[in-house]
mmCIF file of C-alpha atoms in Angstrom:
data_model
loop_
_atom_site.group_PDB
_atom_site.id
_atom_site.type_symbol
_atom_site.label_atom_id
_atom_site.label_comp_id
_atom_site.label_asym_id
_atom_site.label_seq_id
_atom_site.Cartn_x
_atom_site.Cartn_y
_atom_site.Cartn_z
ATOM 1 C CA MET A 1 0.309 -0.246 0.033
ATOM 2 C CA SER A 2 1.479 3.726 -0.515
ATOM 3 C CA ARG A 3 2.262 5.669 2.247
ATOM 4 C CA PHE A 4 0.026 8.170 3.682
ATOM 5 C CA SER A 5 0.988 12.386 4.147
ATOM 6 C CA SER A 6 2.146 13.087 7.386
ATOM 7 C CA ARG A 7 -0.317 15.745 7.631
ATOM 8 C CA VAL A 8 -2.904 12.844 7.672
ATOM 9 C CA GLU A 9 -0.710 10.697 9.849
ATOM 10 C CA ARG A 10 -0.616 13.887 12.574
ATOM 11 C CA ILE A 11 -4.666 13.685 12.760
ATOM 12 C CA SER A 12 -7.057 10.524 14.359
ATOM 13 C CA ILE A 13 -10.885 10.257 14.429
ATOM 14 C CA SER A 14 -12.371 12.900 17.371
ATOM 15 C CA GLY A 15 -12.264 11.060 21.160
ATOM 16 C CA ILE A 16 -15.613 12.469 20.622
ATOM 17 C CA ARG A 17 -16.775 10.071 18.684
ATOM 18 C CA GLU A 18 -14.800 7.272 20.172
ATOM 19 C CA VAL A 19 -16.803 7.782 23.658
ATOM 20 C CA PHE A 20 -20.350 7.389 21.549
ATOM 21 C CA GLU A 21 -19.382 4.302 20.006
ATOM 22 C CA ALA A 22 -18.340 2.627 23.314
ATOM 23 C CA ALA A 23 -22.155 4.054 25.308
ATOM 24 C CA GLY A 24 -24.218 1.443 24.648
ATOM 25 C CA GLU A 25 -27.600 2.326 22.322
ATOM 26 C CA ASP A 26 -29.885 3.221 25.453
ATOM 27 C CA ALA A 27 -27.607 6.050 26.577
ATOM 28 C CA ILE A 28 -28.163 8.956 27.772
ATOM 29 C CA ASN A 29 -26.279 11.419 25.774
ATOM 30 C CA LEU A 30 -24.936 14.926 26.785
ATOM 31 C CA GLY A 31 -21.523 14.290 24.416
ATOM 32 C CA LEU A 32 -23.513 15.764 21.219
ATOM 33 C CA GLY A 33 -23.237 19.492 20.465
ATOM 34 C CA GLN A 34 -26.447 19.719 18.849
ATOM 35 C CA PRO A 35 -29.156 21.800 19.341
ATOM 36 C CA ASP A 36 -32.775 19.452 20.405
ATOM 37 C CA PHE A 37 -35.117 22.306 18.701
ATOM 38 C CA PRO A 38 -36.358 21.884 15.479
ATOM 39 C CA THR A 39 -35.208 24.269 12.395
ATOM 40 C CA PRO A 40 -37.399 27.027 12.130
ATOM 41 C CA ASN A 41 -40.241 26.455 9.666
ATOM 42 C CA HIS A 42 -39.559 29.329 7.801
ATOM 43 C CA ALA A 43 -35.986 28.342 7.054
ATOM 44 C CA ARG A 44 -37.413 24.625 5.744
ATOM 45 C CA GLU A 45 -40.006 26.064 3.714
ATOM 46 C CA ALA A 46 -37.974 28.320 1.923
ATOM 47 C CA ALA A 47 -35.386 25.966 1.052
ATOM 48 C CA ILE A 48 -38.607 23.680 -0.127
ATOM 49 C CA GLU A 49 -39.968 26.604 -2.642
ATOM 50 C CA ALA A 50 -35.948 27.184 -3.721
ATOM 51 C CA ILE A 51 -36.280 23.449 -4.655
ATOM 52 C CA GLN A 52 -39.140 23.545 -6.273
ATOM 53 C CA SER A 53 -38.668 26.609 -8.019
ATOM 54 C CA GLY A 54 -35.557 25.223 -9.771
ATOM 55 C CA ALA A 55 -33.594 27.553 -8.132
ATOM 56 C CA THR A 56 -31.998 25.306 -6.402
ATOM 57 C CA ASP A 57 -30.618 23.159 -9.884
ATOM 58 C CA ALA A 58 -26.951 24.606 -10.191
ATOM 59 C CA TYR A 59 -24.344 26.802 -8.913
ATOM 60 C CA THR A 60 -24.366 29.365 -6.807
ATOM 61 C CA SER A 61 -21.945 31.951 -7.164
ATOM 62 C CA ASN A 62 -18.752 30.414 -5.583
ATOM 63 C CA LYS A 63 -19.361 33.253 -2.372
ATOM 64 C CA GLY A 64 -22.599 32.498 -1.936
ATOM 65 C CA THR A 65 -25.662 34.171 -3.633
ATOM 66 C CA GLN A 66 -25.516 37.452 -2.812
ATOM 67 C CA SER A 67 -29.319 37.676 -1.248
ATOM 68 C CA LEU A 68 -27.651 35.506 1.109
ATOM 69 C CA ARG A 69 -24.204 37.268 1.859
ATOM 70 C CA ASP A 70 -26.863 40.514 1.990
ATOM 71 C CA ALA A 71 -28.470 39.063 4.921
ATOM 72 C CA ILE A 72 -25.925 38.422 6.735
ATOM 73 C CA ALA A 73 -24.272 41.567 6.429
ATOM 74 C CA ALA A 74 -27.740 42.893 7.735
ATOM 75 C CA LYS A 75 -27.617 40.237 10.665
ATOM 76 C CA HIS A 76 -23.849 41.667 11.505
ATOM 77 C CA ASP A 77 -25.526 45.405 11.674
ATOM 78 C CA ARG A 78 -29.036 44.744 13.720
ATOM 79 C CA ASP A 79 -26.933 42.206 16.407
ATOM 80 C CA ASN A 80 -23.197 42.587 16.065
ATOM 81 C CA ASP A 81 -21.027 46.131 17.083
ATOM 82 C CA PHE A 82 -19.527 45.851 13.009
ATOM 83 C CA SER A 83 -20.526 45.791 9.928
ATOM 84 C CA VAL A 84 -19.415 43.795 6.682
ATOM 85 C CA ASP A 85 -19.513 44.063 3.045
ATOM 86 C CA PRO A 86 -21.422 41.491 1.673
ATOM 87 C CA ASP A 87 -18.575 40.918 -0.681
ATOM 88 C CA ASP A 88 -16.443 40.401 1.982
ATOM 89 C CA VAL A 89 -18.626 37.170 3.347
ATOM 90 C CA ILE A 90 -17.963 33.376 1.942
ATOM 91 C CA ALA A 91 -20.851 30.918 2.741
ATOM 92 C CA THR A 92 -19.477 27.566 3.519
ATOM 93 C CA ALA A 93 -20.305 24.423 4.155
ATOM 94 C CA GLY A 94 -20.869 24.659 8.104
ATOM 95 C CA GLY A 95 -18.489 26.745 10.799
ATOM 96 C CA SER A 96 -16.042 23.614 10.008
ATOM 97 C CA GLU A 97 -14.946 24.328 6.866
ATOM 98 C CA ALA A 98 -15.092 28.372 6.909
ATOM 99 C CA LEU A 99 -12.381 27.610 10.027
ATOM 100 C CA HIS A 100 -10.847 25.211 7.482
ATOM 101 C CA ILE A 101 -10.509 27.572 4.967
ATOM 102 C CA ALA A 102 -9.098 30.381 6.726
ATOM 103 C CA ILE A 103 -6.172 28.484 8.561
ATOM 104 C CA GLU A 104 -4.749 26.675 5.364
ATOM 105 C CA ALA A 105 -5.257 30.508 3.512
ATOM 106 C CA HIS A 106 -3.017 31.843 6.172
ATOM 107 C CA VAL A 107 -0.711 28.878 7.689
ATOM 108 C CA GLU A 108 2.886 28.274 6.103
ATOM 109 C CA ALA A 109 4.426 24.282 6.323
ATOM 110 C CA GLY A 110 5.859 25.434 10.070
ATOM 111 C CA GLU A 111 3.953 28.486 11.393
ATOM 112 C CA GLU A 112 2.396 28.655 14.408
ATOM 113 C CA VAL A 113 -1.728 28.525 14.990
ATOM 114 C CA VAL A 114 -1.833 29.927 18.866
ATOM 115 C CA TYR A 115 -5.769 28.483 20.118
ATOM 116 C CA PRO A 116 -7.123 27.655 23.474
ATOM 117 C CA ASP A 117 -6.807 24.070 25.309
ATOM 118 C CA PRO A 118 -8.827 22.996 26.163
ATOM 119 C CA GLY A 119 -10.244 24.086 23.062
ATOM 120 C CA PHE A 120 -12.630 22.898 20.193
ATOM 121 C CA VAL A 121 -11.266 19.740 18.331
ATOM 122 C CA SER A 122 -11.000 21.140 14.864
ATOM 123 C CA TYR A 123 -8.209 23.694 15.522
ATOM 124 C CA GLU A 124 -5.573 21.433 16.064
ATOM 125 C CA ALA A 125 -6.328 18.465 13.581
ATOM 126 C CA LEU A 126 -6.652 21.819 10.963
ATOM 127 C CA THR A 127 -3.609 23.358 11.800
ATOM 128 C CA HIS A 128 -2.184 19.899 11.308
ATOM 129 C CA LEU A 129 -3.636 19.362 7.838
ATOM 130 C CA ALA A 130 -2.586 22.943 7.243
ATOM 131 C CA GLY A 131 0.897 21.724 7.874
ATOM 132 C CA GLY A 132 0.997 23.886 10.674
ATOM 133 C CA GLU A 133 2.500 23.661 14.291
ATOM 134 C CA PRO A 134 -0.314 23.502 17.166
ATOM 135 C CA LYS A 135 0.514 26.332 19.991
ATOM 136 C CA PRO A 136 -2.127 26.002 22.893
ATOM 137 C CA VAL A 137 -2.384 27.940 25.238
ATOM 138 C CA ASP A 138 -4.067 27.119 29.104
ATOM 139 C CA LEU A 139 -6.868 28.819 29.869
ATOM 140 C CA ARG A 140 -7.973 31.254 33.408
ATOM 141 C CA GLU A 141 -9.157 29.317 36.330
ATOM 142 C CA ASP A 142 -12.903 30.168 34.718
ATOM 143 C CA LEU A 143 -11.701 28.780 32.021
ATOM 144 C CA THR A 144 -11.711 31.741 29.968
ATOM 145 C CA MET A 145 -8.331 32.358 27.453
ATOM 146 C CA ALA A 146 -5.955 35.200 28.921
ATOM 147 C CA PRO A 147 -4.902 38.223 26.796
ATOM 148 C CA ASP A 148 -1.719 38.361 28.049
ATOM 149 C CA ALA A 149 -1.440 34.566 27.516
ATOM 150 C CA VAL A 150 -2.187 34.894 24.115
ATOM 151 C CA GLU A 151 0.374 37.552 23.457
ATOM 152 C CA ASP A 152 2.910 35.709 25.658
ATOM 153 C CA ALA A 153 2.690 32.395 23.194
ATOM 154 C CA ILE A 154 3.266 35.153 20.195
ATOM 155 C CA THR A 155 6.816 34.619 18.579
ATOM 156 C CA ASP A 156 7.985 35.835 14.682
ATOM 157 C CA GLU A 157 6.420 32.292 13.334
ATOM 158 C CA THR A 158 2.711 32.445 14.404
ATOM 159 C CA ALA A 159 0.818 33.062 12.220
ATOM 160 C CA LEU A 160 -2.764 33.410 13.608
ATOM 161 C CA PHE A 161 -4.503 32.773 16.950
ATOM 162 C CA VAL A 162 -8.264 31.859 17.416
ATOM 163 C CA VAL A 163 -10.136 33.442 19.928
ATOM 164 C CA ASN A 164 -13.859 31.203 20.679
ATOM 165 C CA SER A 165 -16.282 33.123 22.721
ATOM 166 C CA PRO A 166 -18.881 31.559 24.042
ATOM 167 C CA ALA A 167 -16.894 28.823 23.907
ATOM 168 C CA ASN A 168 -16.793 24.724 22.564
ATOM 169 C CA PRO A 169 -16.110 22.288 25.582
ATOM 170 C CA THR A 170 -16.059 25.144 28.317
ATOM 171 C CA GLY A 171 -19.318 27.509 28.002
ATOM 172 C CA ALA A 172 -17.228 29.925 28.619
ATOM 173 C CA VAL A 173 -17.093 33.743 27.421
ATOM 174 C CA GLN A 174 -14.567 35.993 27.012
ATOM 175 C CA SER A 175 -15.096 39.645 28.408
ATOM 176 C CA GLU A 176 -15.230 43.208 26.287
ATOM 177 C CA ASP A 177 -12.122 43.762 27.836
ATOM 178 C CA ASP A 178 -10.235 40.406 26.846
ATOM 179 C CA MET A 179 -12.090 40.854 23.077
ATOM 180 C CA ARG A 180 -10.404 44.759 23.240
ATOM 181 C CA GLU A 181 -7.296 43.102 23.937
ATOM 182 C CA PHE A 182 -7.518 40.272 21.523
ATOM 183 C CA ALA A 183 -8.559 43.638 18.789
ATOM 184 C CA ARG A 184 -4.821 45.356 20.026
ATOM 185 C CA ILE A 185 -2.822 41.621 20.137
ATOM 186 C CA ALA A 186 -3.816 41.365 16.308
ATOM 187 C CA ASP A 187 -2.546 44.767 15.468
ATOM 188 C CA ARG A 188 0.534 45.248 17.082
ATOM 189 C CA HIS A 189 1.748 41.796 16.177
ATOM 190 C CA ASP A 190 -0.415 42.220 12.812
ATOM 191 C CA VAL A 191 -1.320 38.273 12.889
ATOM 192 C CA LEU A 192 -4.583 37.055 12.255
ATOM 193 C CA CYS A 193 -7.224 36.623 15.001
ATOM 194 C CA LEU A 194 -9.749 33.661 14.101
ATOM 195 C CA SER A 195 -12.468 34.407 16.431
ATOM 196 C CA ASP A 196 -14.914 31.991 16.360
ATOM 197 C CA GLU A 197 -18.236 32.406 17.061
ATOM 198 C CA VAL A 198 -21.024 30.172 16.250
ATOM 199 C CA TYR A 199 -22.208 30.315 19.749
ATOM 200 C CA GLU A 200 -23.166 33.297 19.819
ATOM 201 C CA PRO A 201 -26.235 33.980 20.201
ATOM 202 C CA PHE A 202 -26.671 31.962 23.503
ATOM 203 C CA VAL A 203 -24.634 34.439 26.439
ATOM 204 C CA PHE A 204 -26.180 34.022 29.638
ATOM 205 C CA ASP A 205 -24.408 36.270 31.678
ATOM 206 C CA GLY A 206 -23.558 39.723 30.206
ATOM 207 C CA GLU A 207 -23.130 40.217 26.707
ATOM 208 C CA HIS A 208 -21.400 38.801 23.229
ATOM 209 C CA HIS A 209 -18.528 40.366 22.430
ATOM 210 C CA SER A 210 -16.265 39.849 19.451
ATOM 211 C CA PRO A 211 -12.796 41.018 18.289
ATOM 212 C CA ALA A 212 -13.827 42.958 15.459
ATOM 213 C CA ASP A 213 -15.677 45.249 17.720
ATOM 214 C CA PHE A 214 -12.575 46.908 18.321
ATOM 215 C CA THR A 215 -10.620 47.138 15.146
ATOM 216 C CA ASP A 216 -10.733 48.074 11.607
ATOM 217 C CA SER A 217 -7.138 47.381 10.441
ATOM 218 C CA GLY A 218 -8.173 44.036 8.452
ATOM 219 C CA ASN A 219 -6.427 41.972 11.145
ATOM 220 C CA VAL A 220 -9.555 40.053 12.302
ATOM 221 C CA ALA A 221 -11.660 37.028 10.650
ATOM 222 C CA VAL A 222 -14.980 35.937 11.883
ATOM 223 C CA VAL A 223 -16.623 32.455 11.381
ATOM 224 C CA ASN A 224 -19.834 31.599 12.022
ATOM 225 C CA ALA A 225 -22.935 29.529 11.008
ATOM 226 C CA CYS A 226 -26.721 28.906 11.297
ATOM 227 C CA SER A 227 -26.059 25.324 12.760
ATOM 228 C CA LYS A 228 -26.161 26.611 16.603
ATOM 229 C CA ALA A 229 -28.199 29.489 16.430
ATOM 230 C CA TYR A 230 -31.117 28.037 14.044
ATOM 231 C CA SER A 231 -30.853 24.719 15.221
ATOM 232 C CA MET A 232 -29.338 23.904 11.511
ATOM 233 C CA THR A 233 -26.438 21.515 12.351
ATOM 234 C CA GLY A 234 -27.167 18.963 9.699
ATOM 235 C CA TRP A 235 -27.716 22.043 6.802
ATOM 236 C CA ARG A 236 -23.962 22.485 6.748
ATOM 237 C CA LEU A 237 -24.580 26.280 6.180
ATOM 238 C CA GLY A 238 -21.479 28.924 7.940
ATOM 239 C CA TRP A 239 -19.694 31.522 6.781
ATOM 240 C CA VAL A 240 -16.238 33.673 7.173
ATOM 241 C CA SER A 241 -16.032 37.432 6.896
ATOM 242 C CA ALA A 242 -13.094 39.722 6.799
ATOM 243 C CA SER A 243 -10.423 42.132 4.589
ATOM 244 C CA THR A 244 -11.077 41.890 1.138
ATOM 245 C CA GLU A 245 -7.407 40.364 0.566
ATOM 246 C CA ARG A 246 -8.085 37.299 2.891
ATOM 247 C CA ILE A 247 -11.375 36.798 1.519
ATOM 248 C CA GLU A 248 -9.932 36.684 -1.863
ATOM 249 C CA ARG A 249 -7.280 33.730 -0.367
ATOM 250 C CA MET A 250 -10.103 32.423 0.910
ATOM 251 C CA LEU A 251 -11.880 31.686 -2.007
ATOM 252 C CA ARG A 252 -8.979 30.427 -3.752
ATOM 253 C CA VAL A 253 -9.156 27.376 -1.033
ATOM 254 C CA HIS A 254 -12.975 27.031 -0.887
ATOM 255 C CA GLN A 255 -13.577 26.999 -4.349
ATOM 256 C CA TYR A 256 -11.330 23.888 -5.263
ATOM 257 C CA VAL A 257 -12.384 22.559 -2.131
ATOM 258 C CA GLN A 258 -16.097 23.295 -2.256
ATOM 259 C CA ALA A 259 -17.097 25.323 -5.287
ATOM 260 C CA CYS A 260 -20.016 26.838 -3.099
ATOM 261 C CA ALA A 261 -22.328 25.747 -0.402
ATOM 262 C CA SER A 262 -25.397 23.845 -0.833
ATOM 263 C CA ALA A 263 -27.941 26.209 -2.425
ATOM 264 C CA PRO A 264 -30.919 24.646 -0.328
ATOM 265 C CA ALA A 265 -29.213 25.702 2.407
ATOM 266 C CA GLN A 266 -27.921 28.605 1.251
ATOM 267 C CA TYR A 267 -31.719 30.035 0.393
ATOM 268 C CA ALA A 268 -32.972 28.213 4.096
ATOM 269 C CA ALA A 269 -29.965 29.875 5.690
ATOM 270 C CA GLU A 270 -31.460 33.738 4.074
ATOM 271 C CA ALA A 271 -35.120 32.857 5.253
ATOM 272 C CA ALA A 272 -33.723 32.150 9.134
ATOM 273 C CA LEU A 273 -31.175 34.887 8.795
ATOM 274 C CA SER A 274 -33.601 37.539 7.855
ATOM 275 C CA GLY A 275 -37.035 36.075 9.367
ATOM 276 C CA PRO A 276 -38.753 36.522 12.833
ATOM 277 C CA GLN A 277 -35.511 35.646 15.808
ATOM 278 C CA GLY A 278 -37.725 34.068 17.894
ATOM 279 C CA ARG A 279 -36.899 30.650 18.079
ATOM 280 C CA VAL A 280 -33.206 32.001 18.878
ATOM 281 C CA GLU A 281 -34.727 33.562 22.101
ATOM 282 C CA GLU A 282 -36.597 30.165 22.995
ATOM 283 C CA MET A 283 -33.079 28.855 22.607
ATOM 284 C CA ARG A 284 -31.546 30.776 24.907
ATOM 285 C CA SER A 285 -33.526 30.665 27.351
ATOM 286 C CA ALA A 286 -33.993 27.297 27.642
ATOM 287 C CA PHE A 287 -30.213 26.347 27.374
ATOM 288 C CA GLU A 288 -30.085 29.160 30.767
ATOM 289 C CA THR A 289 -32.801 27.504 32.488
ATOM 290 C CA ARG A 290 -31.043 23.609 31.954
ATOM 291 C CA ARG A 291 -27.271 25.246 32.687
ATOM 292 C CA ASP A 292 -28.921 26.578 36.102
ATOM 293 C CA VAL A 293 -30.278 22.726 36.723
ATOM 294 C CA VAL A 294 -26.827 21.119 35.524
ATOM 295 C CA LEU A 295 -24.773 23.611 38.101
ATOM 296 C CA GLU A 296 -27.332 23.000 40.340
ATOM 297 C CA GLY A 297 -26.942 19.038 40.291
ATOM 298 C CA LEU A 298 -22.732 19.391 40.057
ATOM 299 C CA GLU A 299 -22.400 21.426 42.693
ATOM 300 C CA GLY A 300 -24.894 19.566 44.630
ATOM 301 C CA MET A 301 -22.485 16.423 44.419
ATOM 302 C CA GLY A 302 -19.568 18.601 45.514
ATOM 303 C CA LEU A 303 -18.068 19.132 42.132
ATOM 304 C CA ASP A 304 -16.215 21.905 41.205
ATOM 305 C CA VAL A 305 -17.664 24.012 38.098
ATOM 306 C CA PRO A 306 -16.533 26.850 36.557
ATOM 307 C CA THR A 307 -20.002 28.891 35.611
ATOM 308 C CA PRO A 308 -20.805 28.612 31.656
ATOM 309 C CA GLU A 309 -21.976 31.946 30.770
ATOM 310 C CA GLY A 310 -22.475 30.973 27.195
ATOM 311 C CA ALA A 311 -23.558 27.757 24.712
ATOM 312 C CA PHE A 312 -24.774 24.880 25.975
ATOM 313 C CA TYR A 313 -21.846 23.188 28.486
ATOM 314 C CA ALA A 314 -20.577 22.490 31.434
ATOM 315 C CA MET A 315 -16.794 21.443 32.439
ATOM 316 C CA PRO A 316 -16.326 19.988 35.888
ATOM 317 C CA ARG A 317 -13.287 19.217 37.654
ATOM 318 C CA VAL A 318 -13.981 15.119 37.469
ATOM 319 C CA PRO A 319 -12.498 12.674 39.785
ATOM 320 C CA ASP A 320 -10.423 10.157 37.963
ATOM 321 C CA GLY A 321 -12.358 7.610 36.617
ATOM 322 C CA TRP A 322 -15.132 9.500 36.972
ATOM 323 C CA VAL A 323 -16.028 9.703 32.813
ATOM 324 C CA ASP A 324 -15.777 5.898 32.505
ATOM 325 C CA GLU A 325 -17.761 5.468 35.416
ATOM 326 C CA VAL A 326 -20.275 7.627 34.634
ATOM 327 C CA ILE A 327 -20.571 5.884 30.907
ATOM 328 C CA ASP A 328 -20.736 2.438 32.192
ATOM 329 C CA ARG A 329 -23.809 3.953 33.888
ATOM 330 C CA GLY A 330 -25.629 4.607 30.633
ATOM 331 C CA VAL A 331 -24.652 8.724 30.542
ATOM 332 C CA VAL A 332 -23.026 9.674 27.739
ATOM 333 C CA VAL A 333 -19.951 12.135 28.716
ATOM 334 C CA VAL A 334 -16.508 13.557 26.998
ATOM 335 C CA PRO A 335 -13.347 13.074 28.810
ATOM 336 C CA GLY A 336 -12.184 16.714 29.126
ATOM 337 C CA GLU A 337 -8.605 15.749 27.287
ATOM 338 C CA ALA A 338 -10.323 14.733 23.856
ATOM 339 C CA PHE A 339 -10.289 18.407 23.578
ATOM 340 C CA GLY A 340 -5.936 18.977 24.533
ATOM 341 C CA GLU A 341 -3.850 19.121 27.513
ATOM 342 C CA GLY A 342 -5.619 21.667 29.319
ATOM 343 C CA GLY A 343 -9.197 18.904 29.939
ATOM 344 C CA ALA A 344 -7.701 16.735 32.164
ATOM 345 C CA GLY A 345 -9.467 16.282 35.021
ATOM 346 C CA HIS A 346 -12.598 17.618 33.386
ATOM 347 C CA ALA A 347 -15.665 16.072 31.489
ATOM 348 C CA ARG A 348 -17.569 17.788 29.265
ATOM 349 C CA ILE A 349 -21.152 17.919 29.624
ATOM 350 C CA SER A 350 -23.592 18.964 26.985
ATOM 351 C CA TYR A 351 -27.062 20.586 28.394
ATOM 352 C CA ALA A 352 -29.318 20.140 24.930
ATOM 353 C CA THR A 353 -31.125 18.283 25.814
ATOM 354 C CA ASP A 354 -34.861 18.860 27.724
ATOM 355 C CA VAL A 355 -34.941 18.812 32.061
ATOM 356 C CA GLU A 356 -36.143 15.768 32.746
ATOM 357 C CA THR A 357 -33.184 14.070 30.787
ATOM 358 C CA LEU A 358 -30.367 15.787 32.724
ATOM 359 C CA LYS A 359 -32.285 15.522 35.767
ATOM 360 C CA GLU A 360 -31.703 11.813 35.209
ATOM 361 C CA ALA A 361 -28.652 11.983 34.048
ATOM 362 C CA LEU A 362 -27.649 13.513 37.060
ATOM 363 C CA GLU A 363 -28.989 11.018 39.556
ATOM 364 C CA VAL A 364 -26.664 8.792 37.663
ATOM 365 C CA MET A 365 -23.971 11.057 37.934
ATOM 366 C CA ARG A 366 -24.590 11.369 41.632
ATOM 367 C CA GLY A 367 -24.176 7.313 41.642
ATOM 368 C CA ALA A 368 -21.223 7.604 39.870
ATOM 369 C CA THR A 369 -19.318 10.078 42.035
ATOM 370 C CA ALA A 370 -19.891 8.975 45.010
ATOM 371 C CA ALA A 371 -18.615 5.091 43.290
ATOM 372 C CA VAL A 372 -15.446 7.012 42.723
ATOM 373 C CA ARG A 373 -14.689 8.958 46.039
#
């Protein structure tokens, strides 16, 4: 058999997937990063209408339809403290592809990518695929990423650093001051700040801020998606916005790996972004209620849990053997080390499921906690 590239040999199947496959069929799954709400009807209907009219039978523009990019720009005007030109947006196959093309377009072989540890599993893997060198940064006690730790990690070989708020796997939300500092660091060192904002709507305490709020230098690129905000994970529709020069380079990667995002998904996303936003607030409120149930339950077991201020994850500090014991008892949680060395001694719990199921799972965790202490 022929040899494989060293880049692909440096990555492996996600540890999250390994946990799923090891769990029993009847297990309660608190490992899945997917909202349990349906996609809004008006988004579904828009896709159906586009399919029936034949509008989805052909390629769209590489960047995505003009009307979708206009809707993305309008969303940023409505919800954020920065604006984007619709021409400086690429619609992608989910936020995952947006991260991929951004890293591919900016990282030379051997260059460093700085990112949070624990952090989303794709950051390290996509760095390896681009031929770069991962440079994880330990988090604070509250699981946020300190700007000074990022600045200390930057060298002449650094191509970019990743900011993720609200964060997967921690649920942490970076402060306005932190985001201002990240923008300053990007400008001072002339490196790209890649801001992953896929969980943007789900902030429970305070407000969402982006590094893009605090600079117009072109050193910040923002990744977002409909996946979490509108419960559209299966539609695979995200986007990246950045300066014209950066978008042009990312487009060179996108046009060869994807050509364009799925046309039906583009029409659904346009409707989701432009239509009624009540479902987003409904989800945010439900996740906050679930967060409080999970926090109360975990703290009642004597576990130390940094309060997640957003997304739909909690990341308690757990005793040795806790994750295996919980899984053996029929509840899927993900070991913290699946998200980097900094996750050791933690577990990630997704509360993207109903309150009654969460209470049932917490009782199982209570028994597991007692068993390993």
